[in-house]
Amino acid sequence: MPQLNGGGGDDLGANDEMISFKDEGEQEEKISENSSAERDLADVKSSLVNESETNQNSSSDSEAERRPPPRSESFRDKTRESLEEAAKRQDGGLFKSPPYPGYPFIMIPDLTSPYLPNGSLSPTARTYLQMKWPLLDVQAGSLQSRQALKDARSPSPAHIVGPFCLEFPGQTDLSLHQLQLSNKVPVVQHPHHVHPLTPLITYSNEHFTPGNPPPHLQADVDPKTGIPRPPHPPDISPYYPLSPGTVGQIPHPLGWLVPQQGQPVYPITTGGFRHPYPTALTVNASMSSLLSSRFPPHMVPPHHSLHTTGIPHPAIVTPNVKQESSHSDIGSLNSSKHQDAKKEEEKKKQPHIKKPLNAFMLYMKEMRAKVVAECTLKESAAINQILGRRWHALSREEQAKYYELARKERQLHMQLYPGWSARDNYAGNYQGKKKKRKREKQAGEGNEHREYFPNPCLSLPPITDLSAPKKCRARFGLDQQNNWCGPCSPNLLSFCSNTSSL
DNA sequence: GTCCCTTTGAAGGCC
DNA sequence: GGCCTTCAAAGGGAC
């Protein structure tokens, strides 16, 4: 279990990474950012068509209350304090918007040892699991647990947001119902029942095959206690040590029934429900055969993508076959080209070791589904904007947890792939893809500013801040306002100011 | 089918 | 050291 530098000297930057938020107008922006996440959703949705943020000023009072307190103490002390505090309020505060909902076995102290000495789940663990997975019968169909779940859900752990991101505090059931009525939201999905391990399900979920429940997911029973335990795929090796039963790895029992954006809400497979880096100690060679039997051939990582341990590492991605074949066709036209193509082919066959996820990526993985569910947004660009703002709205302690996880990911990644460099994945080194990006497009000077503020109402400082328009005003002058970029355009500004709905 | 968009952070290269 | 670029995830949208 990752600890937040309780005393160890091994911090690889978690503290350093606690960079203060941007200055310059960010003060004002922070006010709006710290304005609740739910407004973010509304903001973004509306701002997709240039919504104004001016109304955010009206709620600055409540926002001030939500803002993290001044951080006069050392970060380390604060971190420890917050952990202790979390430990104290583990039961009472469980439904009070847990500070780190995505990492229950880290942030929910009780879940670090969710099992009681007799092997049964601790009350808090049960409650938490029920909250996270309402369909998971933690106690073998215990009516009690269901009742407890029902009760527990009443005080909404967070804000359930309806299809239009309206807030209905305390109206969880209603909101859920509304969500269910919404044709954009999976009926079974509860917005807050995002799998608590999503952030640890790093790398792609591409190996998951929606369909019938995998046989291995039949709830297994603890041989000692007789208590059914959540399924635990044998091929998953915990990176972050878990207690007996590895509660953190419990897939949603109905995960295969809960599609979301073409993916399960609770990805379950070795590719989808997994820890970032299976350790060599607990994985055996039968994994590939297991994969072969459970997944379509194209989803089973070829052997050459196995780690030296024989593990199909989640960070290893094999380039798709089609590209290879197309290159082979081209190569067949010319012998020299053929050789080149062969080389490329071999190059492409080399496993692609992905970068470890950084803190924000981990955060995004965790929160994306929630945002999608809350706001019925699907465009990742818009979602990421929301997540970016939420990220800034997080307290340092909350961010620190993700930094710590990211740090551990990097450490493990380094251990598993000592010679790997991020450079290896740069286009050219790795042929499997792709991309040259917006920077290239920025060649046009006019676009530069525009791209920096891709969505004016999201990225610009408050409308009252005239510094941004000054950029284009300085560049082109007042008499060439037609050359001003969108965000700087006074017309757009007034549009933003006056537009608040789709 | 491929790339772009959008976010933040990490890492590498260049000056 | 500062700046720039690329990549990591994600999925709709554009081409």
Short mmCIF file of C-alpha atoms (C1' of nucleotides) in Angstrom, two decimals:
data_model
loop_
_atom_site.label_atom_id
_atom_site.label_comp_id
_atom_site.label_asym_id
_atom_site.label_seq_id
_atom_site.Cartn_x
_atom_site.Cartn_y
_atom_site.Cartn_z
CA MET A 1 0.00 0.00 0.00
CA PRO A 2 1.39 3.29 -1.00
CA GLN A 3 2.10 5.52 1.86
CA LEU A 4 2.39 9.17 1.60
CA ASN A 5 5.90 9.58 2.65
CA GLY A 6 5.03 9.04 6.17
CA GLY A 7 8.60 9.44 7.06
CA GLY A 8 10.54 7.82 4.36
CA GLY A 9 12.98 9.82 2.49
CA ASP A 10 11.97 8.41 -0.76
CA ASP A 11 10.07 11.10 -2.34
CA LEU A 12 10.64 11.44 -5.95
CA GLY A 13 9.05 14.65 -6.38
CA ALA A 14 5.71 14.40 -4.84
CA ASN A 15 6.57 17.41 -2.85
CA ASP A 16 8.30 19.08 -5.64
CA GLU A 17 5.41 18.38 -7.80
CA MET A 18 3.18 20.27 -5.52
CA ILE A 19 3.54 23.21 -7.69
CA SER A 20 1.38 26.05 -6.79
CA PHE A 21 -1.29 26.87 -9.19
CA LYS A 22 -0.66 29.29 -11.90
CA ASP A 23 -0.53 32.88 -11.04
CA GLU A 24 -1.60 35.75 -13.12
CA GLY A 25 -5.27 35.95 -13.14
CA GLU A 26 -5.41 32.49 -11.89
CA GLN A 27 -6.32 33.89 -8.60
CA GLU A 28 -9.57 34.86 -10.05
CA GLU A 29 -9.68 31.76 -12.03
CA LYS A 30 -9.12 29.72 -8.96
CA ILE A 31 -12.16 31.18 -7.46
CA SER A 32 -14.12 30.00 -10.34
CA GLU A 33 -12.28 26.74 -10.46
CA ASN A 34 -12.80 26.09 -6.86
CA SER A 35 -16.33 26.74 -7.48
CA SER A 36 -17.81 23.39 -7.24
CA ALA A 37 -17.10 20.72 -9.70
CA GLU A 38 -20.71 20.49 -10.51
CA ARG A 39 -20.68 23.94 -11.90
CA ASP A 40 -17.74 22.91 -13.95
CA LEU A 41 -19.91 20.51 -15.66
CA ALA A 42 -22.54 23.05 -16.33
CA ASP A 43 -19.91 25.49 -17.37
CA VAL A 44 -18.34 23.23 -19.82
CA LYS A 45 -21.52 22.04 -21.25
CA SER A 46 -22.72 25.51 -21.77
CA SER A 47 -19.37 26.79 -22.74
CA LEU A 48 -19.25 24.37 -25.54
CA VAL A 49 -21.39 26.97 -27.09
CA ASN A 50 -19.65 29.83 -25.43
CA GLU A 51 -21.24 30.06 -22.11
CA SER A 52 -20.45 32.86 -19.78
CA GLU A 53 -18.72 32.33 -16.53
CA THR A 54 -19.71 35.63 -15.15
CA ASN A 55 -22.35 34.19 -12.95
CA GLN A 56 -19.69 32.39 -11.02
CA ASN A 57 -18.86 35.50 -9.13
CA SER A 58 -22.16 35.36 -7.42
CA SER A 59 -21.24 32.27 -5.52
CA SER A 60 -17.85 33.21 -4.33
CA ASP A 61 -18.93 33.01 -0.74
CA SER A 62 -19.70 29.39 -0.81
CA GLU A 63 -16.66 28.79 -2.86
CA ALA A 64 -14.48 30.33 -0.28
CA GLU A 65 -15.73 27.80 2.18
CA ARG A 66 -14.73 25.00 -0.07
CA ARG A 67 -11.31 26.24 -0.75
CA PRO A 68 -8.56 24.38 0.95
CA PRO A 69 -7.29 26.15 3.97
CA PRO A 70 -4.09 28.10 3.80
CA ARG A 71 -1.14 25.82 3.77
CA SER A 72 1.17 27.18 6.28
CA GLU A 73 2.33 23.87 7.53
CA SER A 74 4.73 21.70 5.73
CA PHE A 75 3.16 19.61 3.14
CA ARG A 76 4.38 16.42 4.68
CA ASP A 77 2.84 17.20 7.98
CA LYS A 78 -0.36 18.13 6.34
CA THR A 79 -0.39 14.93 4.43
CA ARG A 80 0.10 12.89 7.51
CA GLU A 81 -2.52 14.84 9.29
CA SER A 82 -4.99 14.37 6.56
CA LEU A 83 -4.40 10.68 6.64
CA GLU A 84 -4.88 10.53 10.34
CA GLU A 85 -7.94 12.61 10.01
CA ALA A 86 -9.27 10.28 7.39
CA ALA A 87 -8.62 7.40 9.69
CA LYS A 88 -10.59 9.03 12.43
CA ARG A 89 -13.56 9.78 10.32
CA GLN A 90 -13.52 6.66 8.32
CA ASP A 91 -16.99 5.65 9.19
CA GLY A 92 -18.64 8.89 9.79
CA GLY A 93 -17.06 10.60 6.96
CA LEU A 94 -17.27 7.93 4.44
CA PHE A 95 -20.10 9.47 2.65
CA LYS A 96 -18.87 12.94 2.94
CA SER A 97 -17.21 13.09 -0.34
CA PRO A 98 -14.20 11.02 0.52
CA PRO A 99 -11.07 12.93 -0.17
CA TYR A 100 -9.77 10.26 -2.43
CA PRO A 101 -12.64 8.31 -3.75
CA GLY A 102 -10.78 6.64 -6.49
CA TYR A 103 -8.31 4.87 -4.33
CA PRO A 104 -10.40 3.36 -1.65
CA PHE A 105 -7.83 0.94 -0.45
CA ILE A 106 -5.47 3.78 -0.09
CA MET A 107 -7.59 6.52 1.11
CA ILE A 108 -10.20 4.64 2.99
CA PRO A 109 -8.16 3.44 5.85
CA ASP A 110 -10.50 0.70 6.72
CA LEU A 111 -10.18 -0.73 3.32
CA THR A 112 -6.52 -1.12 3.67
CA SER A 113 -7.55 -3.99 5.77
CA PRO A 114 -11.08 -4.56 4.76
CA TYR A 115 -11.20 -7.96 6.27
CA LEU A 116 -11.69 -8.61 9.87
CA PRO A 117 -9.56 -11.18 11.56
CA ASN A 118 -12.19 -13.77 10.95
CA GLY A 119 -11.99 -13.14 7.29
CA SER A 120 -15.18 -11.25 6.84
CA LEU A 121 -15.37 -7.78 5.54
CA SER A 122 -15.21 -5.02 8.01
CA PRO A 123 -18.31 -2.88 8.29
CA THR A 124 -16.71 0.05 6.66
CA ALA A 125 -15.37 -2.00 3.87
CA ARG A 126 -18.75 -3.48 3.33
CA THR A 127 -20.40 -0.15 3.36
CA TYR A 128 -17.86 1.27 1.05
CA LEU A 129 -18.09 -1.60 -1.32
CA GLN A 130 -21.80 -1.31 -1.32
CA MET A 131 -21.59 2.30 -2.05
CA LYS A 132 -19.15 1.76 -4.80
CA TRP A 133 -20.83 -1.27 -6.20
CA PRO A 134 -24.47 -1.29 -5.33
CA LEU A 135 -24.98 -4.45 -7.23
CA LEU A 136 -22.24 -6.20 -5.41
CA ASP A 137 -23.69 -8.28 -2.70
CA VAL A 138 -20.94 -8.08 -0.25
CA GLN A 139 -22.54 -10.48 2.11
CA ALA A 140 -23.78 -13.15 -0.12
CA GLY A 141 -27.08 -11.62 -0.81
CA SER A 142 -27.63 -10.43 2.64
CA LEU A 143 -30.77 -8.45 2.84
CA GLN A 144 -29.19 -6.51 5.57
CA SER A 145 -26.44 -5.32 3.43
CA ARG A 146 -28.86 -4.24 0.83
CA GLN A 147 -30.79 -2.33 3.36
CA ALA A 148 -27.63 -0.82 4.61
CA LEU A 149 -26.79 0.14 1.13
CA LYS A 150 -30.12 1.73 0.65
CA ASP A 151 -29.70 3.70 3.78
CA ALA A 152 -26.20 4.58 3.06
CA ARG A 153 -26.99 5.96 -0.29
CA SER A 154 -29.54 8.35 0.93
CA PRO A 155 -27.10 10.94 2.04
CA SER A 156 -25.54 11.38 -1.27
CA PRO A 157 -21.82 11.02 -1.11
CA ALA A 158 -21.48 13.70 -3.63
CA HIS A 159 -23.67 15.57 -5.92
CA ILE A 160 -25.69 13.63 -8.27
CA VAL A 161 -26.03 15.59 -11.36
CA GLY A 162 -28.81 15.12 -13.77
CA PRO A 163 -28.62 14.91 -17.47
CA PHE A 164 -28.27 18.62 -17.68
CA CYS A 165 -25.88 18.82 -14.82
CA LEU A 166 -28.43 20.26 -12.52
CA GLU A 167 -27.80 19.52 -8.98
CA PHE A 168 -30.21 17.81 -6.71
CA PRO A 169 -28.59 17.58 -3.36
CA GLY A 170 -30.09 14.91 -1.30
CA GLN A 171 -32.09 13.74 -4.21
CA THR A 172 -29.90 10.88 -5.08
CA ASP A 173 -32.64 8.52 -5.95
CA LEU A 174 -34.42 11.04 -7.97
CA SER A 175 -31.31 12.02 -9.75
CA LEU A 176 -30.38 8.49 -10.37
CA HIS A 177 -33.78 7.91 -11.69
CA GLN A 178 -33.41 10.86 -13.94
CA LEU A 179 -30.13 9.55 -15.06
CA GLN A 180 -31.70 6.28 -15.79
CA LEU A 181 -34.37 7.95 -17.74
CA SER A 182 -31.85 9.76 -19.73
CA ASN A 183 -31.23 7.94 -22.88
CA LYS A 184 -27.67 9.03 -22.75
CA VAL A 185 -26.78 7.34 -19.57
CA PRO A 186 -26.48 3.65 -19.08
CA VAL A 187 -29.41 2.57 -17.07
CA VAL A 188 -27.50 0.46 -14.65
CA GLN A 189 -24.79 2.89 -14.11
CA HIS A 190 -24.62 4.92 -11.01
CA PRO A 191 -22.56 7.99 -11.47
CA HIS A 192 -20.74 7.47 -8.26
CA HIS A 193 -20.14 3.87 -8.62
CA VAL A 194 -17.18 4.34 -10.69
CA HIS A 195 -14.91 1.54 -10.11
CA PRO A 196 -12.63 2.56 -7.34
CA LEU A 197 -9.72 1.09 -9.12
CA THR A 198 -10.09 2.84 -12.34
CA PRO A 199 -7.02 4.89 -11.80
CA LEU A 200 -5.06 1.81 -11.21
CA ILE A 201 -6.39 0.27 -14.29
CA THR A 202 -3.79 1.98 -16.18
CA TYR A 203 -3.28 1.67 -19.83
CA SER A 204 -5.90 0.61 -22.14
CA ASN A 205 -8.88 -1.51 -21.47
CA GLU A 206 -8.77 -2.79 -24.91
CA HIS A 207 -8.61 -6.38 -23.98
CA PHE A 208 -12.00 -6.37 -22.53
CA THR A 209 -14.65 -8.12 -24.45
CA PRO A 210 -18.14 -7.20 -23.47
CA GLY A 211 -20.40 -10.13 -23.46
CA ASN A 212 -21.11 -12.94 -21.19
CA PRO A 213 -19.59 -12.90 -17.81
CA PRO A 214 -16.29 -14.62 -17.78
CA PRO A 215 -16.47 -17.89 -15.95
CA HIS A 216 -13.76 -16.92 -13.59
CA LEU A 217 -15.88 -14.15 -12.27
CA GLN A 218 -18.19 -16.41 -10.50
CA ALA A 219 -18.02 -15.30 -6.98
CA ASP A 220 -15.58 -17.49 -5.24
CA VAL A 221 -15.95 -18.47 -1.70
CA ASP A 222 -13.42 -18.06 0.95
CA PRO A 223 -12.52 -21.58 1.87
CA LYS A 224 -11.95 -20.62 5.45
CA THR A 225 -14.89 -18.44 6.18
CA GLY A 226 -17.31 -19.58 3.60
CA ILE A 227 -17.96 -16.01 2.81
CA PRO A 228 -18.24 -15.35 -0.84
CA ARG A 229 -15.49 -13.15 -1.98
CA PRO A 230 -15.48 -10.98 -4.93
CA PRO A 231 -13.99 -12.57 -7.93
CA HIS A 232 -10.32 -12.20 -8.16
CA PRO A 233 -8.79 -13.13 -11.42
CA PRO A 234 -5.77 -15.19 -10.71
CA ASP A 235 -3.82 -13.45 -13.34
CA ILE A 236 -3.90 -10.16 -11.61
CA SER A 237 -0.98 -9.42 -9.51
CA PRO A 238 -1.33 -6.58 -7.11
CA TYR A 239 1.05 -3.80 -7.45
CA TYR A 240 -0.17 -2.06 -4.42
CA PRO A 241 -0.35 -4.72 -1.80
CA LEU A 242 -3.78 -5.44 -0.65
CA SER A 243 -5.18 -7.25 2.23
CA PRO A 244 -6.44 -10.79 2.06
CA GLY A 245 -8.94 -11.09 -0.68
CA THR A 246 -7.46 -8.08 -2.37
CA VAL A 247 -10.60 -6.15 -2.11
CA GLY A 248 -9.21 -3.50 -4.30
CA GLN A 249 -9.28 -5.83 -7.20
CA ILE A 250 -12.83 -6.80 -6.90
CA PRO A 251 -14.43 -6.38 -10.23
CA HIS A 252 -17.99 -5.45 -10.37
CA PRO A 253 -19.89 -8.69 -10.51
CA LEU A 254 -22.07 -7.33 -13.24
CA GLY A 255 -19.35 -5.48 -14.96
CA TRP A 256 -19.97 -7.16 -18.23
CA LEU A 257 -23.53 -5.99 -18.10
CA VAL A 258 -22.67 -2.41 -17.67
CA PRO A 259 -21.41 -1.00 -20.87
CA GLN A 260 -20.16 2.48 -20.96
CA GLN A 261 -18.99 4.16 -24.02
CA GLY A 262 -18.44 0.82 -25.52
CA GLN A 263 -16.55 -0.27 -22.51
CA PRO A 264 -17.60 -1.79 -19.33
CA VAL A 265 -18.05 0.42 -16.39
CA TYR A 266 -16.02 -2.03 -14.46
CA PRO A 267 -13.39 -3.35 -16.75
CA ILE A 268 -12.48 -6.72 -15.59
CA THR A 269 -9.91 -8.37 -17.67
CA THR A 270 -6.25 -8.69 -17.47
CA GLY A 271 -6.13 -5.91 -19.90
CA GLY A 272 -8.84 -3.87 -18.40
CA PHE A 273 -9.00 -4.61 -14.78
CA ARG A 274 -5.57 -4.77 -13.60
CA HIS A 275 -2.91 -3.12 -11.78
CA PRO A 276 -0.50 -1.13 -13.73
CA TYR A 277 2.37 -3.46 -13.45
CA PRO A 278 1.89 -7.04 -12.58
CA THR A 279 4.77 -8.15 -10.55
CA ALA A 280 6.87 -10.97 -11.69
CA LEU A 281 6.40 -12.81 -8.49
CA THR A 282 2.84 -13.79 -8.80
CA VAL A 283 2.21 -14.23 -12.44
CA ASN A 284 2.63 -17.51 -14.11
CA ALA A 285 3.11 -18.59 -17.63
CA SER A 286 -0.43 -19.75 -18.01
CA MET A 287 -1.53 -16.21 -18.46
CA SER A 288 -1.22 -16.19 -22.18
CA SER A 289 -3.19 -19.34 -22.53
CA LEU A 290 -5.74 -17.91 -20.22
CA LEU A 291 -5.93 -14.86 -22.35
CA SER A 292 -6.22 -16.95 -25.44
CA SER A 293 -9.12 -18.83 -24.03
CA ARG A 294 -10.90 -15.79 -22.75
CA PHE A 295 -10.45 -13.29 -25.48
CA PRO A 296 -10.59 -13.14 -29.20
CA PRO A 297 -7.25 -13.81 -30.79
CA HIS A 298 -6.75 -10.22 -31.84
CA MET A 299 -7.08 -9.11 -28.30
CA VAL A 300 -4.59 -11.50 -26.93
CA PRO A 301 -1.20 -9.97 -26.76
CA PRO A 302 1.26 -11.93 -28.78
CA HIS A 303 4.05 -13.54 -26.96
CA HIS A 304 6.57 -11.09 -28.09
CA SER A 305 4.83 -8.46 -26.14
CA LEU A 306 5.37 -10.32 -23.00
CA HIS A 307 7.59 -8.89 -20.48
CA THR A 308 10.71 -10.84 -19.72
CA THR A 309 8.76 -12.34 -16.92
CA GLY A 310 6.32 -13.73 -19.39
CA ILE A 311 3.75 -11.22 -18.37
CA PRO A 312 1.80 -9.32 -20.93
CA HIS A 313 2.51 -6.01 -19.44
CA PRO A 314 -0.24 -3.46 -19.56
CA ALA A 315 2.21 -0.89 -20.68
CA ILE A 316 3.24 -3.00 -23.60
CA VAL A 317 1.24 -2.47 -26.68
CA THR A 318 1.81 -4.29 -29.87
CA PRO A 319 1.19 -2.33 -33.00
CA ASN A 320 -1.82 -3.46 -34.86
CA VAL A 321 -1.44 -5.99 -37.55
CA LYS A 322 -3.15 -4.17 -40.30
CA GLN A 323 -0.55 -1.53 -40.56
CA GLU A 324 2.05 -4.18 -40.81
CA SER A 325 0.32 -5.92 -43.63
CA SER A 326 -0.16 -2.75 -45.54
CA HIS A 327 3.48 -2.05 -45.25
CA SER A 328 4.23 -5.53 -46.41
CA ASP A 329 2.19 -4.97 -49.51
CA ILE A 330 4.11 -1.90 -50.32
CA GLY A 331 7.33 -3.67 -49.68
CA SER A 332 6.50 -6.43 -52.08
CA LEU A 333 6.53 -3.96 -54.90
CA ASN A 334 10.15 -3.31 -54.57
CA SER A 335 12.89 -5.53 -53.23
CA SER A 336 14.79 -2.79 -51.45
CA LYS A 337 11.62 -1.40 -50.18
CA HIS A 338 10.70 -4.86 -49.22
CA GLN A 339 13.70 -5.07 -47.00
CA ASP A 340 12.94 -1.74 -45.53
CA ALA A 341 9.45 -2.83 -44.95
CA LYS A 342 10.72 -5.91 -43.28
CA LYS A 343 12.86 -3.89 -41.00
CA GLU A 344 10.00 -1.66 -40.21
CA GLU A 345 7.91 -4.66 -39.61
CA GLU A 346 10.38 -6.02 -37.16
CA LYS A 347 10.63 -2.67 -35.60
CA LYS A 348 6.95 -2.54 -35.22
CA LYS A 349 6.83 -5.94 -33.74
CA GLN A 350 8.90 -4.71 -30.92
CA PRO A 351 6.64 -4.24 -28.00
CA HIS A 352 5.58 -0.77 -27.29
CA ILE A 353 6.17 0.09 -23.72
CA LYS A 354 3.93 2.90 -22.78
CA LYS A 355 4.81 5.72 -20.55
CA PRO A 356 3.75 5.45 -16.99
CA LEU A 357 0.79 7.58 -16.23
CA ASN A 358 1.37 10.82 -14.49
CA ALA A 359 -0.69 12.09 -11.65
CA PHE A 360 -3.17 13.88 -13.78
CA MET A 361 -3.61 10.93 -16.04
CA LEU A 362 -4.38 8.78 -13.09
CA TYR A 363 -6.83 11.32 -11.92
CA MET A 364 -8.44 11.47 -15.30
CA LYS A 365 -8.79 7.76 -15.46
CA GLU A 366 -10.58 7.76 -12.23
CA MET A 367 -12.83 10.68 -12.77
CA ARG A 368 -13.66 10.43 -16.39
CA ALA A 369 -16.48 8.00 -16.00
CA LYS A 370 -17.93 10.08 -13.27
CA VAL A 371 -17.90 13.20 -15.35
CA VAL A 372 -19.32 11.37 -18.29
CA ALA A 373 -22.11 10.03 -16.16
CA GLU A 374 -22.84 13.30 -14.53
CA CYS A 375 -22.85 15.46 -17.52
CA THR A 376 -23.67 13.05 -20.30
CA LEU A 377 -20.73 14.44 -22.11
CA LYS A 378 -18.84 12.15 -24.31
CA GLU A 379 -16.34 14.27 -26.05
CA SER A 380 -13.08 13.67 -24.37
CA ALA A 381 -11.82 17.10 -25.16
CA ALA A 382 -14.62 18.70 -23.21
CA ILE A 383 -14.37 16.15 -20.47
CA ASN A 384 -10.70 16.75 -20.15
CA GLN A 385 -11.30 20.41 -19.78
CA ILE A 386 -13.58 19.70 -16.90
CA LEU A 387 -11.08 17.35 -15.43
CA GLY A 388 -8.35 19.86 -15.80
CA ARG A 389 -10.32 22.37 -13.84
CA ARG A 390 -11.25 19.87 -11.25
CA TRP A 391 -7.67 18.92 -10.96
CA HIS A 392 -6.77 22.45 -10.10
CA ALA A 393 -9.63 22.60 -7.70
CA LEU A 394 -8.27 19.66 -5.77
CA SER A 395 -6.55 20.37 -2.56
CA ARG A 396 -2.89 19.73 -2.30
CA GLU A 397 -3.49 16.71 -0.22
CA GLU A 398 -5.76 15.25 -2.79
CA GLN A 399 -3.36 15.94 -5.55
CA ALA A 400 -0.53 14.57 -3.50
CA LYS A 401 -2.12 11.20 -3.50
CA TYR A 402 -2.12 11.09 -7.22
CA TYR A 403 1.40 12.35 -7.37
CA GLU A 404 2.40 9.64 -5.02
CA LEU A 405 0.71 7.02 -7.11
CA ALA A 406 2.28 8.36 -10.22
CA ARG A 407 5.62 8.33 -8.54
CA LYS A 408 5.20 4.70 -7.63
CA GLU A 409 4.14 3.94 -11.14
CA ARG A 410 7.26 5.52 -12.45
CA GLN A 411 9.35 3.65 -9.97
CA LEU A 412 7.86 0.36 -10.92
CA HIS A 413 8.08 1.19 -14.56
CA MET A 414 11.73 1.95 -14.12
CA GLN A 415 12.28 -1.32 -12.38
CA LEU A 416 10.49 -3.28 -15.02
CA TYR A 417 12.06 -1.49 -17.93
CA PRO A 418 15.39 -0.13 -16.82
CA GLY A 419 16.53 0.76 -20.28
CA TRP A 420 13.31 2.26 -21.45
CA SER A 421 13.17 5.87 -22.34
CA ALA A 422 10.21 8.00 -23.11
CA ARG A 423 12.05 8.83 -26.24
CA ASP A 424 11.53 5.28 -27.40
CA ASN A 425 7.92 6.04 -27.99
CA TYR A 426 8.50 9.09 -30.04
CA ALA A 427 7.30 8.87 -33.57
CA GLY A 428 10.09 7.44 -35.60
CA ASN A 429 11.40 5.26 -32.87
CA TYR A 430 8.16 3.57 -32.43
CA GLN A 431 6.45 2.97 -35.72
CA GLY A 432 3.19 1.73 -34.38
CA LYS A 433 1.81 5.14 -34.57
CA LYS A 434 1.30 8.24 -35.33
CA LYS A 435 1.36 11.59 -34.47
CA LYS A 436 2.62 14.91 -34.99
CA ARG A 437 0.43 17.32 -33.43
CA LYS A 438 -0.98 20.65 -32.86
CA ARG A 439 2.40 22.21 -32.41
CA GLU A 440 2.92 21.68 -36.07
CA LYS A 441 -0.33 23.28 -36.78
CA GLN A 442 0.68 26.26 -34.80
CA ALA A 443 2.91 27.37 -37.60
CA GLY A 444 0.31 29.89 -38.50
CA GLU A 445 0.81 32.72 -36.13
CA GLY A 446 -2.82 33.52 -36.11
CA ASN A 447 -3.64 30.11 -34.87
CA GLU A 448 -1.24 30.22 -32.04
CA HIS A 449 -3.31 32.27 -29.78
CA ARG A 450 -6.44 30.65 -30.87
CA GLU A 451 -5.18 27.26 -29.94
CA TYR A 452 -3.95 28.41 -26.68
CA PHE A 453 -7.49 29.28 -25.87
CA PRO A 454 -9.27 26.45 -27.54
CA ASN A 455 -12.42 27.16 -25.74
CA PRO A 456 -12.56 30.77 -24.87
CA CYS A 457 -15.10 30.56 -22.16
CA LEU A 458 -13.20 27.85 -20.42
CA SER A 459 -9.68 28.96 -20.80
CA LEU A 460 -9.85 32.66 -20.72
CA PRO A 461 -9.65 34.50 -17.49
CA PRO A 462 -12.91 36.01 -16.38
CA ILE A 463 -14.47 38.31 -18.83
CA THR A 464 -13.60 41.25 -16.71
CA ASP A 465 -9.97 40.48 -17.23
CA LEU A 466 -8.99 42.43 -20.25
CA SER A 467 -5.45 41.18 -20.36
CA ALA A 468 -6.21 38.47 -22.83
CA PRO A 469 -7.83 40.70 -25.38
CA LYS A 470 -4.85 42.90 -25.06
CA LYS A 471 -2.82 40.24 -26.72
CA CYS A 472 -4.61 40.44 -29.99
CA ARG A 473 -5.26 44.07 -29.46
CA ALA A 474 -1.58 44.62 -29.07
CA ARG A 475 -0.78 42.47 -31.97
CA PHE A 476 -3.26 43.69 -34.48
CA GLY A 477 -4.51 46.90 -33.07
CA LEU A 478 -8.00 48.09 -32.55
CA ASP A 479 -8.52 48.89 -36.15
CA GLN A 480 -7.91 45.30 -37.16
CA GLN A 481 -10.28 43.59 -34.88
CA ASN A 482 -11.26 41.29 -37.65
CA ASN A 483 -7.86 39.69 -37.22
CA TRP A 484 -8.34 39.10 -33.54
CA CYS A 485 -8.72 35.54 -32.55
CA GLY A 486 -12.05 34.31 -31.33
CA PRO A 487 -11.42 34.66 -27.64
CA CYS A 488 -10.12 38.15 -28.03
CA SER A 489 -12.91 39.27 -30.23
CA PRO A 490 -15.11 41.76 -28.44
CA ASN A 491 -18.04 40.27 -30.24
CA LEU A 492 -17.30 36.91 -28.83
CA LEU A 493 -16.76 38.32 -25.43
CA SER A 494 -20.13 39.86 -25.41
CA PHE A 495 -21.50 36.67 -26.74
CA CYS A 496 -19.89 34.78 -23.93
CA SER A 497 -21.19 37.21 -21.43
CA ASN A 498 -24.70 36.96 -22.60
CA THR A 499 -24.94 33.34 -23.38
CA SER A 500 -25.68 30.91 -20.68
CA SER A 501 -27.47 28.08 -22.26
CA LEU A 502 -27.25 25.68 -25.03
"C1'" DG B 1 -9.03 4.31 -40.75
"C1'" DT B 2 -6.35 7.92 -38.97
"C1'" DC B 3 -5.64 12.01 -36.74
"C1'" DC B 4 -7.26 15.92 -33.91
"C1'" DC B 5 -8.91 17.80 -29.82
"C1'" DT B 6 -8.17 18.71 -24.77
"C1'" DT B 7 -6.10 18.35 -20.24
"C1'" DT B 8 -1.49 17.99 -16.96
"C1'" DG B 9 2.79 16.03 -15.99
"C1'" DA B 10 7.09 13.68 -17.12
"C1'" DA B 11 10.98 13.35 -19.79
"C1'" DG B 12 14.28 14.25 -23.28
"C1'" DG B 13 16.67 17.43 -26.36
"C1'" DC B 14 18.45 21.84 -27.52
"C1'" DC B 15 20.46 26.34 -26.58
"C1'" DG C 1 18.04 26.54 -16.32
"C1'" DG C 2 14.58 27.58 -19.54
"C1'" DC C 3 12.05 26.38 -23.37
"C1'" DC C 4 10.08 23.22 -26.61
"C1'" DT C 5 8.23 18.86 -28.02
"C1'" DT C 6 6.21 14.42 -27.45
"C1'" DC C 7 3.54 11.08 -25.18
"C1'" DA C 8 0.56 9.11 -21.79
"C1'" DA C 9 -5.78 8.33 -21.67
"C1'" DA C 10 -10.09 8.86 -23.84
"C1'" DG C 11 -13.66 8.92 -27.36
"C1'" DG C 12 -16.37 11.92 -30.35
"C1'" DG C 13 -15.66 14.37 -34.46
"C1'" DA C 14 -13.50 15.64 -38.75
"C1'" DC C 15 -11.50 14.23 -42.91
#
